Amino acid sequence: MIYFCYIASLIVYAIDPYISIKVLCQTFEKKSSNLRYYIGSGIGLYILVLIKQIVAFQNVPAIINMIFFPVLILYLICFCILLLKNKLWSKLFVIGLLFILSTVMDFLTVGSWLLFTNVPLEDMTNFGVINCLMTINARFLGLLIYKLIFIKYKDTGKNYIAIFKELLPVVLCNLILEIPVMALFNNMQLINYKISTLYGIMFGQIVIVLCVSIYMIMIHLKKQRNAMQMVLKMQQMEIELSSYQSIAETTRQVRQIRHDMKSHLFLTRSYIEKGELEMAIDYINNLYTIIQEADTTFCLDNLLLAAILSEKGKLAKTQSIRFDIRITVNNFQIEDRDLNCMLSNILDNAVEAQQFVPLEQRYIDLEMYHFSNRISISCENSMSKKPSFNTLGKLVSTKSEGFGEHGLGIDIIREIARKYHGFCTIDYTDTRFTIKVVYPIGEMRGDWNETDYTYC
């Protein structure tokens, strides 16, 4: 039986080195195309793990066991620096997660064996059948998590590393606190094999890490929210500038037409009086073309809304998109910049979705109406396929700016809706996408309850 333990241990001790090298190589870009470097690095890590385990079973002083933990981390750091690209902090983040995963699997295994079996703790920490079975349990549990999580999200994981940069101190804190716990676990004689003492130390570690984690996550979320607000303000300013330019252009066109109308009528009458009817008809046709080009200028009491719809109407026309609008409300009771930003994002997304739709099937239906002290803004557009969502459940844009911009327009629309105690819903099929914003106005805004309405 002891030979079985030796053989099984030699095999399962290779799992952690395999996972570590595999995850790092798939997460970061390799510096070399020579696989021998990476295979050799994995073998070197495997040898270090074997030496660590052999020393742990020799009842050596705890300080020696503690040395191996940072040695393994240092080995992986050197491997990343020499053979992998990307920034050092991102490599430290992944290395920390790998060691935390390994340690958590060990603790879960020990805890489950203590809970469901009557095996003495001393038998668990000394080399033998029990220790071998527990090692197999822990390592294969880690391998299962690797297969279920990392393999599934390896493509998006590269992008998320940049998002969680602020959480690196949490990972490092975990690593530092794990060193004494691992030393005690491999030298239980230091606490006279008292399970309660080990649990107390582990509980203290969990409390400390939990407090640090909550604090860092709060900082991270606050930073993300501030960044979102900054992007929102910048986009609002850009849209306002574009709208003001559109208003100026619309005003110029109206003034130009009014200024030239007298001359147009005089010249047309002159052709008719001279009997040059063909010349008059040609002139009227040319004049009609000019008026038709300005046909996308909307005449509404709300000048800002008219400017937005005129600008987006011209954009839709250039892409052969049928643009239908039904408006039965004039006062939206929200700030002009918020109305501007919300409508511009809604219509920009609607136009963007038409890229691969056949010309004859392209359309945008915008409806804005008032009902029961509420304002509803609904936009339906055609599209070529169902929208995509990332692992956070956010809509992924078809634009190519990069990961950080994905779904940003929808987030901004939702942010504005929440600002006015409303909500934003999305509904879609293979060929249709609908976004709807509803918010209360007047006295309803104070006691609005969005749960009264069903989300699409």
PDB file of N, CA and C in Angstrom, residues 333-409:
ATOM      1  N   GLN A 333     -39.557  67.257 -18.813  1.00  0.00           N
ATOM      2  CA  GLN A 333     -39.287  67.479 -17.389  1.00  0.00           C
ATOM      3  C   GLN A 333     -37.988  66.823 -16.918  1.00  0.00           C
ATOM      4  N   ILE A 334     -36.979  66.823 -17.777  1.00  0.00           N
ATOM      5  CA  ILE A 334     -35.627  66.432 -17.388  1.00  0.00           C
ATOM      6  C   ILE A 334     -34.671  67.455 -17.988  1.00  0.00           C
ATOM      7  N   GLU A 335     -33.456  67.470 -17.487  1.00  0.00           N
ATOM      8  CA  GLU A 335     -32.480  68.437 -17.976  1.00  0.00           C
ATOM      9  C   GLU A 335     -32.209  68.218 -19.461  1.00  0.00           C
ATOM     10  N   ASP A 336     -31.967  69.317 -20.166  1.00  0.00           N
ATOM     11  CA  ASP A 336     -31.718  69.232 -21.605  1.00  0.00           C
ATOM     12  C   ASP A 336     -30.544  68.318 -21.925  1.00  0.00           C
ATOM     13  N   ARG A 337     -29.479  68.412 -21.124  1.00  0.00           N
ATOM     14  CA  ARG A 337     -28.299  67.599 -21.421  1.00  0.00           C
ATOM     15  C   ARG A 337     -28.589  66.115 -21.239  1.00  0.00           C
ATOM     16  N   ASP A 338     -29.465  65.769 -20.271  1.00  0.00           N
ATOM     17  CA  ASP A 338     -29.809  64.360 -20.067  1.00  0.00           C
ATOM     18  C   ASP A 338     -30.694  63.849 -21.200  1.00  0.00           C
ATOM     19  N   LEU A 339     -31.656  64.678 -21.622  1.00  0.00           N
ATOM     20  CA  LEU A 339     -32.498  64.296 -22.764  1.00  0.00           C
ATOM     21  C   LEU A 339     -31.645  64.129 -24.016  1.00  0.00           C
ATOM     22  N   ASN A 340     -30.741  65.053 -24.208  1.00  0.00           N
ATOM     23  CA  ASN A 340     -29.832  65.016 -25.357  1.00  0.00           C
ATOM     24  C   ASN A 340     -29.000  63.740 -25.351  1.00  0.00           C
ATOM     25  N   CYS A 341     -28.379  63.472 -24.213  1.00  0.00           N
ATOM     26  CA  CYS A 341     -27.480  62.309 -24.108  1.00  0.00           C
ATOM     27  C   CYS A 341     -28.246  61.000 -24.261  1.00  0.00           C
ATOM     28  N   MET A 342     -29.416  60.909 -23.624  1.00  0.00           N
ATOM     29  CA  MET A 342     -30.198  59.676 -23.679  1.00  0.00           C
ATOM     30  C   MET A 342     -30.675  59.385 -25.102  1.00  0.00           C
ATOM     31  N   LEU A 343     -31.281  60.378 -25.754  1.00  0.00           N
ATOM     32  CA  LEU A 343     -31.785  60.164 -27.110  1.00  0.00           C
ATOM     33  C   LEU A 343     -30.659  59.898 -28.102  1.00  0.00           C
ATOM     34  N   SER A 344     -29.556  60.612 -27.943  1.00  0.00           N
ATOM     35  CA  SER A 344     -28.433  60.417 -28.865  1.00  0.00           C
ATOM     36  C   SER A 344     -27.876  59.008 -28.753  1.00  0.00           C
ATOM     37  N   ASN A 345     -27.747  58.493 -27.530  1.00  0.00           N
ATOM     38  CA  ASN A 345     -27.256  57.124 -27.352  1.00  0.00           C
ATOM     39  C   ASN A 345     -28.246  56.103 -27.890  1.00  0.00           C
ATOM     40  N   ILE A 346     -29.538  56.317 -27.630  1.00  0.00           N
ATOM     41  CA  ILE A 346     -30.556  55.390 -28.135  1.00  0.00           C
ATOM     42  C   ILE A 346     -30.519  55.319 -29.658  1.00  0.00           C
ATOM     43  N   LEU A 347     -30.490  56.479 -30.300  1.00  0.00           N
ATOM     44  CA  LEU A 347     -30.533  56.513 -31.765  1.00  0.00           C
ATOM     45  C   LEU A 347     -29.205  56.097 -32.386  1.00  0.00           C
ATOM     46  N   ASP A 348     -28.086  56.438 -31.741  1.00  0.00           N
ATOM     47  CA  ASP A 348     -26.787  55.983 -32.254  1.00  0.00           C
ATOM     48  C   ASP A 348     -26.703  54.462 -32.230  1.00  0.00           C
ATOM     49  N   ASN A 349     -27.174  53.851 -31.128  1.00  0.00           N
ATOM     50  CA  ASN A 349     -27.179  52.391 -31.043  1.00  0.00           C
ATOM     51  C   ASN A 349     -28.097  51.784 -32.103  1.00  0.00           C
ATOM     52  N   ALA A 350     -29.235  52.438 -32.338  1.00  0.00           N
ATOM     53  CA  ALA A 350     -30.183  51.930 -33.339  1.00  0.00           C
ATOM     54  C   ALA A 350     -29.583  51.982 -34.737  1.00  0.00           C
ATOM     55  N   VAL A 351     -28.888  53.063 -35.050  1.00  0.00           N
ATOM     56  CA  VAL A 351     -28.235  53.176 -36.363  1.00  0.00           C
ATOM     57  C   VAL A 351     -27.112  52.157 -36.483  1.00  0.00           C
ATOM     58  N   GLU A 352     -26.337  52.011 -35.411  1.00  0.00           N
ATOM     59  CA  GLU A 352     -25.205  51.074 -35.430  1.00  0.00           C
ATOM     60  C   GLU A 352     -25.658  49.641 -35.683  1.00  0.00           C
ATOM     61  N   ALA A 353     -26.830  49.280 -35.148  1.00  0.00           N
ATOM     62  CA  ALA A 353     -27.328  47.905 -35.281  1.00  0.00           C
ATOM     63  C   ALA A 353     -27.709  47.551 -36.710  1.00  0.00           C
ATOM     64  N   GLN A 354     -27.789  48.535 -37.611  1.00  0.00           N
ATOM     65  CA  GLN A 354     -28.240  48.290 -38.982  1.00  0.00           C
ATOM     66  C   GLN A 354     -27.104  47.890 -39.928  1.00  0.00           C
ATOM     67  N   GLN A 355     -25.890  47.815 -39.439  1.00  0.00           N
ATOM     68  CA  GLN A 355     -24.725  47.629 -40.311  1.00  0.00           C
ATOM     69  C   GLN A 355     -24.888  46.479 -41.298  1.00  0.00           C
ATOM     70  N   PHE A 356     -25.382  45.334 -40.809  1.00  0.00           N
ATOM     71  CA  PHE A 356     -25.448  44.140 -41.652  1.00  0.00           C
ATOM     72  C   PHE A 356     -26.889  43.761 -42.009  1.00  0.00           C
ATOM     73  N   VAL A 357     -27.821  44.693 -41.821  1.00  0.00           N
ATOM     74  CA  VAL A 357     -29.218  44.445 -42.182  1.00  0.00           C
ATOM     75  C   VAL A 357     -29.416  44.815 -43.651  1.00  0.00           C
ATOM     76  N   PRO A 358     -30.113  43.992 -44.448  1.00  0.00           N
ATOM     77  CA  PRO A 358     -30.389  44.356 -45.850  1.00  0.00           C
ATOM     78  C   PRO A 358     -31.065  45.723 -45.934  1.00  0.00           C
ATOM     79  N   LEU A 359     -30.751  46.481 -46.974  1.00  0.00           N
ATOM     80  CA  LEU A 359     -31.227  47.862 -47.096  1.00  0.00           C
ATOM     81  C   LEU A 359     -32.746  47.968 -46.999  1.00  0.00           C
ATOM     82  N   GLU A 360     -33.453  47.034 -47.640  1.00  0.00           N
ATOM     83  CA  GLU A 360     -34.913  47.128 -47.676  1.00  0.00           C
ATOM     84  C   GLU A 360     -35.557  46.793 -46.326  1.00  0.00           C
ATOM     85  N   GLN A 361     -34.786  46.245 -45.383  1.00  0.00           N
ATOM     86  CA  GLN A 361     -35.345  45.860 -44.086  1.00  0.00           C
ATOM     87  C   GLN A 361     -34.935  46.807 -42.956  1.00  0.00           C
ATOM     88  N   ARG A 362     -34.209  47.842 -43.267  1.00  0.00           N
ATOM     89  CA  ARG A 362     -33.717  48.754 -42.230  1.00  0.00           C
ATOM     90  C   ARG A 362     -34.817  49.726 -41.783  1.00  0.00           C
ATOM     91  N   TYR A 363     -34.974  49.844 -40.469  1.00  0.00           N
ATOM     92  CA  TYR A 363     -35.958  50.802 -39.957  1.00  0.00           C
ATOM     93  C   TYR A 363     -35.642  51.168 -38.504  1.00  0.00           C
ATOM     94  N   ILE A 364     -36.111  52.339 -38.109  1.00  0.00           N
ATOM     95  CA  ILE A 364     -36.066  52.796 -36.716  1.00  0.00           C
ATOM     96  C   ILE A 364     -37.423  53.417 -36.409  1.00  0.00           C
ATOM     97  N   ASP A 365     -38.092  52.923 -35.373  1.00  0.00           N
ATOM     98  CA  ASP A 365     -39.376  53.474 -34.929  1.00  0.00           C
ATOM     99  C   ASP A 365     -39.187  54.072 -33.536  1.00  0.00           C
ATOM    100  N   LEU A 366     -39.306  55.388 -33.451  1.00  0.00           N
ATOM    101  CA  LEU A 366     -39.147  56.095 -32.176  1.00  0.00           C
ATOM    102  C   LEU A 366     -40.502  56.634 -31.738  1.00  0.00           C
ATOM    103  N   GLU A 367     -40.875  56.318 -30.506  1.00  0.00           N
ATOM    104  CA  GLU A 367     -42.164  56.763 -29.974  1.00  0.00           C
ATOM    105  C   GLU A 367     -41.948  57.408 -28.610  1.00  0.00           C
ATOM    106  N   MET A 368     -42.514  58.611 -28.423  1.00  0.00           N
ATOM    107  CA  MET A 368     -42.361  59.348 -27.170  1.00  0.00           C
ATOM    108  C   MET A 368     -43.736  59.873 -26.777  1.00  0.00           C
ATOM    109  N   TYR A 369     -44.235  59.417 -25.623  1.00  0.00           N
ATOM    110  CA  TYR A 369     -45.586  59.811 -25.244  1.00  0.00           C
ATOM    111  C   TYR A 369     -45.710  59.928 -23.724  1.00  0.00           C
ATOM    112  N   HIS A 370     -46.808  60.553 -23.296  1.00  0.00           N
ATOM    113  CA  HIS A 370     -47.094  60.811 -21.892  1.00  0.00           C
ATOM    114  C   HIS A 370     -48.296  59.968 -21.471  1.00  0.00           C
ATOM    115  N   PHE A 371     -48.192  59.309 -20.292  1.00  0.00           N
ATOM    116  CA  PHE A 371     -49.334  58.549 -19.795  1.00  0.00           C
ATOM    117  C   PHE A 371     -49.263  58.477 -18.270  1.00  0.00           C
ATOM    118  N   SER A 372     -50.368  58.767 -17.609  1.00  0.00           N
ATOM    119  CA  SER A 372     -50.495  58.630 -16.149  1.00  0.00           C
ATOM    120  C   SER A 372     -49.307  59.216 -15.391  1.00  0.00           C
ATOM    121  N   ASN A 373     -48.989  60.468 -15.667  1.00  0.00           N
ATOM    122  CA  ASN A 373     -47.873  61.143 -14.993  1.00  0.00           C
ATOM    123  C   ASN A 373     -46.540  60.438 -15.208  1.00  0.00           C
ATOM    124  N   ARG A 374     -46.402  59.842 -16.355  1.00  0.00           N
ATOM    125  CA  ARG A 374     -45.144  59.183 -16.708  1.00  0.00           C
ATOM    126  C   ARG A 374     -44.798  59.520 -18.154  1.00  0.00           C
ATOM    127  N   ILE A 375     -43.522  59.512 -18.437  1.00  0.00           N
ATOM    128  CA  ILE A 375     -43.039  59.699 -19.804  1.00  0.00           C
ATOM    129  C   ILE A 375     -42.453  58.378 -20.284  1.00  0.00           C
ATOM    130  N   SER A 376     -42.822  57.967 -21.478  1.00  0.00           N
ATOM    131  CA  SER A 376     -42.282  56.746 -22.070  1.00  0.00           C
ATOM    132  C   SER A 376     -41.549  57.093 -23.364  1.00  0.00           C
ATOM    133  N   ILE A 377     -40.322  56.625 -23.471  1.00  0.00           N
ATOM    134  CA  ILE A 377     -39.521  56.786 -24.689  1.00  0.00           C
ATOM    135  C   ILE A 377     -39.157  55.388 -25.171  1.00  0.00           C
ATOM    136  N   SER A 378     -39.675  55.010 -26.320  1.00  0.00           N
ATOM    137  CA  SER A 378     -39.469  53.658 -26.840  1.00  0.00           C
ATOM    138  C   SER A 378     -38.870  53.726 -28.239  1.00  0.00           C
ATOM    139  N   CYS A 379     -37.862  52.902 -28.476  1.00  0.00           N
ATOM    140  CA  CYS A 379     -37.217  52.863 -29.789  1.00  0.00           C
ATOM    141  C   CYS A 379     -37.049  51.412 -30.229  1.00  0.00           C
ATOM    142  N   GLU A 380     -37.569  51.106 -31.404  1.00  0.00           N
ATOM    143  CA  GLU A 380     -37.434  49.767 -31.987  1.00  0.00           C
ATOM    144  C   GLU A 380     -36.659  49.877 -33.292  1.00  0.00           C
ATOM    145  N   ASN A 381     -35.741  48.952 -33.501  1.00  0.00           N
ATOM    146  CA  ASN A 381     -34.960  48.971 -34.747  1.00  0.00           C
ATOM    147  C   ASN A 381     -34.690  47.549 -35.220  1.00  0.00           C
ATOM    148  N   SER A 382     -34.408  47.436 -36.497  1.00  0.00           N
ATOM    149  CA  SER A 382     -34.049  46.136 -37.069  1.00  0.00           C
ATOM    150  C   SER A 382     -32.599  45.825 -36.757  1.00  0.00           C
ATOM    151  N   MET A 383     -32.247  44.531 -36.810  1.00  0.00           N
ATOM    152  CA  MET A 383     -30.857  44.113 -36.645  1.00  0.00           C
ATOM    153  C   MET A 383     -30.682  42.753 -37.301  1.00  0.00           C
ATOM    154  N   SER A 384     -29.427  42.382 -37.509  1.00  0.00           N
ATOM    155  CA  SER A 384     -29.143  41.170 -38.275  1.00  0.00           C
ATOM    156  C   SER A 384     -29.043  39.923 -37.409  1.00  0.00           C
ATOM    157  N   LYS A 385     -28.764  40.094 -36.113  1.00  0.00           N
ATOM    158  CA  LYS A 385     -28.654  38.940 -35.222  1.00  0.00           C
ATOM    159  C   LYS A 385     -28.878  39.384 -33.789  1.00  0.00           C
ATOM    160  N   LYS A 386     -29.080  38.418 -32.898  1.00  0.00           N
ATOM    161  CA  LYS A 386     -29.294  38.735 -31.497  1.00  0.00           C
ATOM    162  C   LYS A 386     -28.063  39.433 -30.922  1.00  0.00           C
ATOM    163  N   PRO A 387     -28.264  40.366 -29.991  1.00  0.00           N
ATOM    164  CA  PRO A 387     -27.113  41.050 -29.385  1.00  0.00           C
ATOM    165  C   PRO A 387     -26.312  40.102 -28.509  1.00  0.00           C
ATOM    166  N   SER A 388     -25.045  40.425 -28.310  1.00  0.00           N
ATOM    167  CA  SER A 388     -24.157  39.616 -27.480  1.00  0.00           C
ATOM    168  C   SER A 388     -24.005  40.270 -26.115  1.00  0.00           C
ATOM    169  N   PHE A 389     -23.792  39.431 -25.109  1.00  0.00           N
ATOM    170  CA  PHE A 389     -23.575  39.928 -23.756  1.00  0.00           C
ATOM    171  C   PHE A 389     -22.282  39.325 -23.220  1.00  0.00           C
ATOM    172  N   ASN A 390     -21.519  40.126 -22.443  1.00  0.00           N
ATOM    173  CA  ASN A 390     -20.300  39.598 -21.843  1.00  0.00           C
ATOM    174  C   ASN A 390     -20.640  38.855 -20.562  1.00  0.00           C
ATOM    175  N   THR A 391     -19.607  38.368 -19.846  1.00  0.00           N
ATOM    176  CA  THR A 391     -19.834  37.545 -18.662  1.00  0.00           C
ATOM    177  C   THR A 391     -20.409  38.325 -17.492  1.00  0.00           C
ATOM    178  N   LEU A 392     -20.389  39.652 -17.564  1.00  0.00           N
ATOM    179  CA  LEU A 392     -20.996  40.479 -16.527  1.00  0.00           C
ATOM    180  C   LEU A 392     -22.448  40.807 -16.857  1.00  0.00           C
ATOM    181  N   GLY A 393     -22.940  40.274 -17.992  1.00  0.00           N
ATOM    182  CA  GLY A 393     -24.312  40.530 -18.386  1.00  0.00           C
ATOM    183  C   GLY A 393     -24.520  41.839 -19.098  1.00  0.00           C
ATOM    184  N   LYS A 394     -23.444  42.497 -19.507  1.00  0.00           N
ATOM    185  CA  LYS A 394     -23.553  43.778 -20.198  1.00  0.00           C
ATOM    186  C   LYS A 394     -23.572  43.570 -21.708  1.00  0.00           C
ATOM    187  N   LEU A 395     -24.334  44.432 -22.363  1.00  0.00           N
ATOM    188  CA  LEU A 395     -24.440  44.362 -23.817  1.00  0.00           C
ATOM    189  C   LEU A 395     -23.100  44.689 -24.453  1.00  0.00           C
ATOM    190  N   VAL A 396     -22.706  43.901 -25.453  1.00  0.00           N
ATOM    191  CA  VAL A 396     -21.437  44.107 -26.143  1.00  0.00           C
ATOM    192  C   VAL A 396     -21.701  44.836 -27.444  1.00  0.00           C
ATOM    193  N   SER A 397     -21.009  45.937 -27.635  1.00  0.00           N
ATOM    194  CA  SER A 397     -21.192  46.748 -28.834  1.00  0.00           C
ATOM    195  C   SER A 397     -20.580  46.069 -30.047  1.00  0.00           C
ATOM    196  N   THR A 398     -21.101  46.409 -31.229  1.00  0.00           N
ATOM    197  CA  THR A 398     -20.505  45.914 -32.473  1.00  0.00           C
ATOM    198  C   THR A 398     -19.390  46.823 -32.940  1.00  0.00           C
ATOM    199  N   LYS A 399     -19.153  47.902 -32.211  1.00  0.00           N
ATOM    200  CA  LYS A 399     -18.055  48.799 -32.555  1.00  0.00           C
ATOM    201  C   LYS A 399     -16.736  48.131 -32.239  1.00  0.00           C
ATOM    202  N   SER A 400     -15.654  48.707 -32.712  1.00  0.00           N
ATOM    203  CA  SER A 400     -14.338  48.094 -32.548  1.00  0.00           C
ATOM    204  C   SER A 400     -13.415  48.927 -31.682  1.00  0.00           C
ATOM    205  N   GLU A 401     -13.984  49.844 -30.847  1.00  0.00           N
ATOM    206  CA  GLU A 401     -13.107  50.689 -30.057  1.00  0.00           C
ATOM    207  C   GLU A 401     -12.323  49.896 -29.028  1.00  0.00           C
ATOM    208  N   GLY A 402     -12.903  48.852 -28.479  1.00  0.00           N
ATOM    209  CA  GLY A 402     -12.181  48.102 -27.473  1.00  0.00           C
ATOM    210  C   GLY A 402     -13.118  47.682 -26.356  1.00  0.00           C
ATOM    211  N   PHE A 403     -12.573  46.907 -25.437  1.00  0.00           N
ATOM    212  CA  PHE A 403     -13.387  46.300 -24.391  1.00  0.00           C
ATOM    213  C   PHE A 403     -14.051  47.328 -23.495  1.00  0.00           C
ATOM    214  N   GLY A 404     -13.340  48.391 -23.180  1.00  0.00           N
ATOM    215  CA  GLY A 404     -13.856  49.363 -22.242  1.00  0.00           C
ATOM    216  C   GLY A 404     -15.100  50.077 -22.713  1.00  0.00           C
ATOM    217  N   GLU A 405     -15.372  50.103 -24.044  1.00  0.00           N
ATOM    218  CA  GLU A 405     -16.501  50.837 -24.582  1.00  0.00           C
ATOM    219  C   GLU A 405     -17.733  49.963 -24.743  1.00  0.00           C
ATOM    220  N   HIS A 406     -17.607  48.660 -24.529  1.00  0.00           N
ATOM    221  CA  HIS A 406     -18.697  47.745 -24.810  1.00  0.00           C
ATOM    222  C   HIS A 406     -19.889  48.035 -23.907  1.00  0.00           C
ATOM    223  N   GLY A 407     -21.046  48.248 -24.541  1.00  0.00           N
ATOM    224  CA  GLY A 407     -22.257  48.433 -23.766  1.00  0.00           C
ATOM    225  C   GLY A 407     -22.308  49.735 -23.005  1.00  0.00           C
ATOM    226  N   LEU A 408     -21.371  50.648 -23.239  1.00  0.00           N
ATOM    227  CA  LEU A 408     -21.323  51.889 -22.475  1.00  0.00           C
ATOM    228  C   LEU A 408     -22.563  52.727 -22.720  1.00  0.00           C
ATOM    229  N   GLY A 409     -23.057  52.780 -23.976  1.00  0.00           N
ATOM    230  CA  GLY A 409     -24.242  53.569 -24.283  1.00  0.00           C
ATOM    231  C   GLY A 409     -25.445  53.125 -23.474  1.00  0.00           C
TER     232      GLY A 409
END
